[in-house]
């Protein structure tokens, strides 16, 4: 079988070409997912690039991205396949005056023509290279999770009327989760696990520089430093990478080349989304250090 | 990164001997992970073996992430994994031996990059013969931190351990003792202030508070890196002295979900607090979900007919009316007396977190008197402040400040009893150690009649229940469930039970 990537380093460099800056962990797991033919379960705080990873891998591989957005109440007919029963009914109606037997019709209406493929089946049947993204898998109920198991371990789907559809290739599969619920052991066992955390300061600076080419090195550095400082506060919601980027863009638009307290506090609402967080961070940045820092939290 | 290829590190394994030393090492490694409480299944074990076949072994980071991706499926376990990994796959070899005669030959491979930076061979014999005086070492450290020179920081960390930790072979003390001795000698707080002074002097204008803060953050993070290097160095030496199995055993700590609320250290409480928020979010999601999908309502005739049109009048898809979700109301009643002090602190955090997730939460705390503290948690962003206000302002002492559940319940019933409705879920937190006062269990009986559910969470081990002055059994008969709740795992199980 052909592998898609040479080495973890190759993963890293080709992801970089599509502007996704990974670290050793991310590159290593993507590499392994390819080698072992296993899906990757990606967890981590919101806005750290979990979904983007799948998109970027697809871009690197020149593959089609098939996305299944999970939500409460997602079921088989939305995720796997469904019989197009409107069409089936029409067919039966149309046959009513003809001489054909029931068996003929039955064979007919449970054929390919009447099958509506949904993302999972679509990914299995694809002959062109695909990357399957199962987004926010923690939103579906535990029972629905079982739907995924057959696909994730054997890359096949059983359809009672048609038999088993096997994959012609092993697609790369990414599942993302915000950890609102503990996923089942069975699902976790089938996946490689990847936790994407907030990037460290150096990497965040690089991300800013890559995504916003017009920015000066100095401003990017300051942005990354201030964001690191803010993430150390105990907040309701720490700024995500996308918020860092928004903030950097804003500063650039405002023509700021070096951030002072005043500019930081005036634009901080782009970085933080809760009034209480904004108040706290503004106070901190203005040098009032009476607010408590997170005690004993190791920097990563 | 220096290549510590795993097979080479296995001391004594003759080359080509079966089974391969790497496999043996991995087996020990996974055994230790299991011993540390990580749920490593057989499939995952096999996956890990398969994974390392694809990874260039000399790439230590790739090796580490390959093992992590296959063996660790919960981010809370990462720290435990990392500790075991560092112990089993850290740089090992003669140069880390504690006796100086073992280290006399040859310079350390790790110091190659910095050999020039240090005035004499850094890997030379430990103790005597070092070219640097303690003052010079301090000065170099200051320089290294000031420039953020990582290789030099690493080399100096090793020097510092050699010189200050006073490690002796076979001495039965833990790594923290050596860490403390080394760091005390380095006096890093003072160094930080000096670094800040230098930054202030170097700046043409006075530093603004923001600049000051960013500078300080940067230096602190460099000092953290130094501390980590010192720690790693001590660990390497201890592993060389005692072997990985013994080391891993001494470093073993309970996983976050197994930490006992009653006896948690300050640091553990911090990490517990962080773990509570996702848990209450889960609780909220579950309760909401249950409300939405609990049961189907009656047939919605109009909607069904409307949809049947697309199937030529055949009502192929029956539609139902969903019942309007009712909003649950939660009453939390928590014991905050001294006997459950650390549990109580945790409890208050839990109450705070729950209050943030549900629209209607009322909280009550008691010792022998009881008071409603809902207002302290409303619109407060700093939980520390809320806890402080609860501890100072709430009127919870009636006679002597020893828990009296009976009296507290009685007052609760008289004051707030009529506000309990069939929508209310009452959660009581406490150990039910009543100091031999009257139990007044009839209050719970009345509450049970009126409320939707009554649950009791007890931070004591179940085997202690109903011993001494604990009368949880007397109360328990009037509850829908009494749960042992000593750690996150059990709290999580309770949340599952609710849904």
Coordinates of C-alpha atoms in Angstrom, one line a residue, chain A residues 19-298:
Chain A
X19 CA -0.3 27.7 6.0
X20 CA -1.1 25.2 8.7
X21 CA 1.7 25.4 11.3
X22 CA 1.8 22.2 13.2
X23 CA 4.0 21.0 16.1
X24 CA 5.7 17.6 16.6
X25 CA 2.6 16.1 18.2
X26 CA 0.2 17.0 15.4
X27 CA 2.6 16.0 12.6
X28 CA 3.5 12.8 14.4
X29 CA -0.1 11.7 14.8
X30 CA -1.1 12.6 11.3
X31 CA 1.8 10.6 10.0
X32 CA 0.8 7.6 12.1
X33 CA -2.8 7.9 11.1
X34 CA -1.7 7.4 7.5
X35 CA 0.7 4.5 8.3
X36 CA -1.6 2.6 10.6
X37 CA -4.8 3.4 8.6
X38 CA -6.5 4.7 11.7
X39 CA -8.9 7.6 12.4
X40 CA -7.7 10.5 14.5
X41 CA -9.8 11.8 17.4
X42 CA -8.9 15.4 17.9
X43 CA -9.7 17.2 21.1
X44 CA -8.9 20.5 22.6
X45 CA -10.2 24.0 23.4
X46 CA -12.4 25.7 20.8
X47 CA -10.5 27.7 18.2
X48 CA -7.2 25.9 18.2
X49 CA -7.5 24.6 14.7
X50 CA -9.0 21.1 15.0
X51 CA -11.3 21.4 12.1
X52 CA -8.7 23.3 10.1
X53 CA -6.3 20.4 10.5
X54 CA -8.6 18.1 8.6
X55 CA -9.1 20.8 5.9
X56 CA -5.4 21.4 5.6
X57 CA -4.6 17.7 5.3
X58 CA -7.2 17.4 2.6
X59 CA -5.6 20.4 0.8
X60 CA -2.1 18.9 1.1
X61 CA -3.3 15.6 -0.3
X62 CA -5.4 17.2 -3.0
X63 CA -8.3 15.2 -1.6
X64 CA -12.0 15.9 -1.4
X65 CA -13.1 16.8 2.1
X66 CA -16.3 15.1 3.1
X67 CA -17.7 16.6 6.2
X68 CA -20.3 15.2 8.6
X69 CA -21.4 17.9 11.1
X70 CA -22.7 16.1 14.1
X71 CA -25.6 17.4 16.2
X72 CA -28.1 16.0 18.7
X73 CA -30.5 13.8 16.9
X74 CA -28.3 12.9 14.1
X75 CA -29.3 9.5 12.9
X76 CA -28.5 6.8 10.4
X77 CA -30.5 8.4 7.6
X78 CA -28.5 11.6 7.9
X79 CA -25.1 10.1 8.5
X80 CA -25.0 6.9 6.5
X81 CA -27.6 6.4 3.8
X82 CA -31.3 6.6 3.3
X83 CA -33.8 5.1 0.8
X84 CA -35.3 7.7 -1.3
X85 CA -38.8 6.7 -0.5
X86 CA -40.6 9.5 -2.3
X87 CA -39.0 8.2 -5.4
X88 CA -39.8 4.6 -4.4
X89 CA -43.5 5.5 -3.8
X90 CA -43.6 7.1 -7.2
X91 CA -42.1 4.1 -8.7
X92 CA -44.7 1.8 -7.1
X93 CA -47.5 4.1 -8.3
X94 CA -46.2 4.1 -11.8
X95 CA -46.0 0.3 -11.9
X96 CA -49.5 -0.1 -10.6
X97 CA -51.1 -0.6 -14.0
X98 CA -48.3 -2.6 -15.5
X99 CA -48.0 -6.3 -15.4
X100 CA -44.8 -6.5 -13.5
X101 CA -44.7 -8.7 -10.3
X102 CA -43.9 -7.5 -6.8
X103 CA -40.5 -9.2 -6.9
X104 CA -39.5 -7.1 -9.9
X105 CA -40.5 -3.9 -8.2
X106 CA -38.8 -4.9 -5.0
X107 CA -35.5 -5.6 -6.7
X108 CA -35.9 -2.4 -8.5
X109 CA -36.7 0.0 -5.7
X110 CA -33.9 -1.2 -3.5
X111 CA -31.3 -0.6 -6.1
X112 CA -28.6 2.0 -6.4
X113 CA -31.0 4.4 -8.1
X114 CA -33.0 4.8 -5.0
X115 CA -30.2 5.1 -2.5
X116 CA -29.3 8.5 -1.1
X117 CA -25.8 8.4 0.1
X118 CA -24.9 10.5 3.1
X119 CA -21.4 11.6 4.1
X120 CA -20.2 8.4 5.7
X121 CA -21.3 6.1 2.9
X122 CA -20.0 8.7 0.4
X123 CA -16.6 8.6 1.9
X124 CA -16.5 4.8 1.9
X125 CA -17.6 4.5 -1.7
X126 CA -15.3 7.2 -3.0
X127 CA -12.7 6.2 -5.5
X128 CA -11.0 9.5 -5.6
X129 CA -8.9 10.5 -2.6
X130 CA -11.0 11.8 0.3
X131 CA -10.6 13.0 3.8
X132 CA -13.5 12.4 6.1
X133 CA -14.2 14.9 8.8
X134 CA -16.6 14.0 11.5
X135 CA -17.0 17.3 13.3
X136 CA -18.0 17.7 16.9
X137 CA -18.7 14.0 17.4
X138 CA -19.4 14.6 21.1
X139 CA -22.7 16.2 20.2
X140 CA -24.4 12.9 19.1
X141 CA -26.0 10.6 21.6
X142 CA -24.1 7.6 22.8
X143 CA -26.4 5.3 20.9
X144 CA -25.7 7.1 17.6
X145 CA -22.0 6.8 18.2
X146 CA -22.3 3.1 17.5
X147 CA -23.1 4.0 13.9
X148 CA -19.5 5.1 13.5
X149 CA -17.9 2.0 14.9
X150 CA -18.2 -0.2 11.9
X151 CA -16.9 2.4 9.6
X152 CA -14.0 3.4 11.8
X153 CA -12.7 0.0 12.4
X154 CA -13.4 -1.9 9.2
X155 CA -14.1 0.8 6.7
X156 CA -17.3 -0.8 5.6
X157 CA -21.1 -0.2 5.9
X158 CA -23.7 -2.9 6.0
X159 CA -26.9 -2.1 4.2
X160 CA -29.5 -4.8 4.7
X161 CA -30.9 -4.7 1.2
X162 CA -27.6 -4.3 -0.7
X163 CA -25.1 -6.2 1.5
X164 CA -21.9 -4.8 2.8
X165 CA -20.2 -1.9 1.0
X166 CA -16.5 -2.0 1.5
X167 CA -14.1 0.9 1.1
X168 CA -11.9 0.7 -2.0
X169 CA -9.3 2.7 -0.1
X170 CA -8.7 3.7 3.5
X171 CA -9.6 7.4 3.7
X172 CA -8.0 9.6 6.3
X173 CA -10.6 10.3 9.0
X174 CA -10.6 13.0 11.5
X175 CA -13.1 13.3 14.4
X176 CA -13.2 16.4 16.4
X177 CA -14.6 16.8 19.9
X178 CA -15.0 19.6 22.4
X179 CA -15.3 17.1 25.2
X180 CA -18.8 18.0 26.3
X181 CA -19.3 14.3 27.0
X182 CA -17.1 11.4 27.5
X183 CA -16.9 9.4 24.3
X184 CA -17.4 5.6 24.5
X185 CA -14.4 3.4 25.1
X186 CA -15.1 1.5 21.9
X187 CA -14.8 4.7 19.8
X188 CA -11.7 5.8 21.6
X189 CA -10.0 2.5 21.2
X190 CA -10.4 2.7 17.4
X191 CA -8.8 6.1 17.1
X192 CA -5.5 7.7 17.6
X193 CA -5.8 10.5 20.1
X194 CA -4.6 14.0 19.5
X195 CA -5.0 16.9 21.9
X196 CA -4.5 20.3 20.3
X197 CA -3.8 22.9 22.9
X198 CA -3.2 26.6 22.6
X199 CA 0.1 27.0 20.7
X200 CA 3.1 28.2 22.6
X201 CA 4.2 31.8 22.1
X202 CA 6.7 31.1 19.4
X203 CA 4.3 29.1 17.3
X204 CA 1.5 31.6 17.8
X205 CA 3.8 34.3 16.6
X206 CA 4.6 32.3 13.5
X207 CA 0.9 31.6 12.9
X208 CA 0.2 35.3 13.0
X209 CA 3.1 36.0 10.7
X210 CA 1.9 33.3 8.2
X211 CA -1.7 34.2 8.2
X212 CA -1.2 38.0 8.1
X213 CA 1.6 38.6 5.7
X214 CA 1.5 42.4 6.1
X215 CA 2.2 42.4 9.8
X216 CA 5.5 43.5 11.1
X217 CA 7.6 41.0 13.1
X218 CA 7.6 43.3 16.1
X219 CA 3.8 43.7 16.2
X220 CA 3.3 39.9 15.8
X221 CA 5.7 39.3 18.6
X222 CA 3.9 41.8 20.9
X223 CA 0.5 40.3 20.0
X224 CA 1.7 36.8 20.8
X225 CA 3.2 37.9 24.1
X226 CA 0.1 39.8 25.2
X227 CA -2.1 36.8 24.3
X228 CA 0.2 34.5 26.3
X229 CA -0.1 36.9 29.2
X230 CA -3.9 37.0 29.0
X231 CA -4.2 33.2 28.8
X232 CA -2.5 33.0 32.1
X233 CA -5.4 34.8 33.8
X234 CA -8.3 32.9 35.1
X235 CA -10.9 33.7 32.5
X236 CA -14.3 32.3 31.5
X237 CA -13.0 31.9 28.0
X238 CA -9.3 32.2 27.0
X239 CA -8.7 33.8 23.6
X240 CA -8.4 31.2 20.8
X241 CA -6.0 31.3 17.9
X242 CA -8.6 32.7 15.6
X243 CA -9.3 35.5 18.0
X244 CA -5.6 36.3 18.2
X245 CA -5.6 36.6 14.4
X246 CA -8.7 38.8 14.5
X247 CA -7.0 41.0 17.0
X248 CA -3.8 41.2 15.1
X249 CA -5.7 42.2 11.9
X250 CA -7.6 44.9 13.8
X251 CA -4.4 46.4 15.2
X252 CA -3.0 46.3 11.7
X253 CA -6.0 48.1 10.3
X254 CA -5.8 50.7 13.0
X255 CA -2.3 51.4 11.9
X256 CA -0.8 50.4 15.2
X257 CA 2.8 49.4 15.1
X258 CA 3.5 49.0 18.7
X259 CA 0.8 48.1 21.2
X260 CA 0.4 50.3 24.2
X261 CA -1.9 49.7 27.2
X262 CA -4.5 52.1 25.8
X263 CA -4.6 50.4 22.4
X264 CA -4.7 47.0 24.0
X265 CA -7.6 47.8 26.3
X266 CA -9.5 49.6 23.6
X267 CA -9.5 46.7 21.3
X268 CA -9.5 43.9 23.8
X269 CA -13.2 43.1 23.1
X270 CA -12.0 41.4 19.9
X271 CA -9.9 39.0 21.9
X272 CA -12.3 38.3 24.8
X273 CA -16.1 37.7 24.6
X274 CA -17.3 38.2 28.2
X275 CA -17.6 41.5 29.8
X276 CA -16.2 40.2 33.1
X277 CA -13.1 38.8 31.3
X278 CA -12.6 42.1 29.5
X279 CA -12.8 44.0 32.7
X280 CA -10.3 41.7 34.4
X281 CA -7.8 41.7 31.5
X282 CA -8.0 45.4 31.1
X283 CA -7.2 45.9 34.7
X284 CA -4.3 43.4 34.5
X285 CA -2.8 45.0 31.4
X286 CA -3.0 48.4 32.9
X287 CA -0.6 47.2 35.5
X288 CA -3.1 46.7 38.4
X289 CA -1.8 43.4 39.6
X290 CA -4.2 43.0 42.5
X291 CA -6.2 40.4 40.6
X292 CA -5.1 36.9 41.2
X293 CA -3.1 35.0 38.7
X294 CA -3.8 31.4 38.1
X295 CA -2.0 29.7 40.9
X296 CA 0.3 26.9 40.1
X297 CA -0.6 26.4 36.5
X298 CA 2.4 25.2 34.5

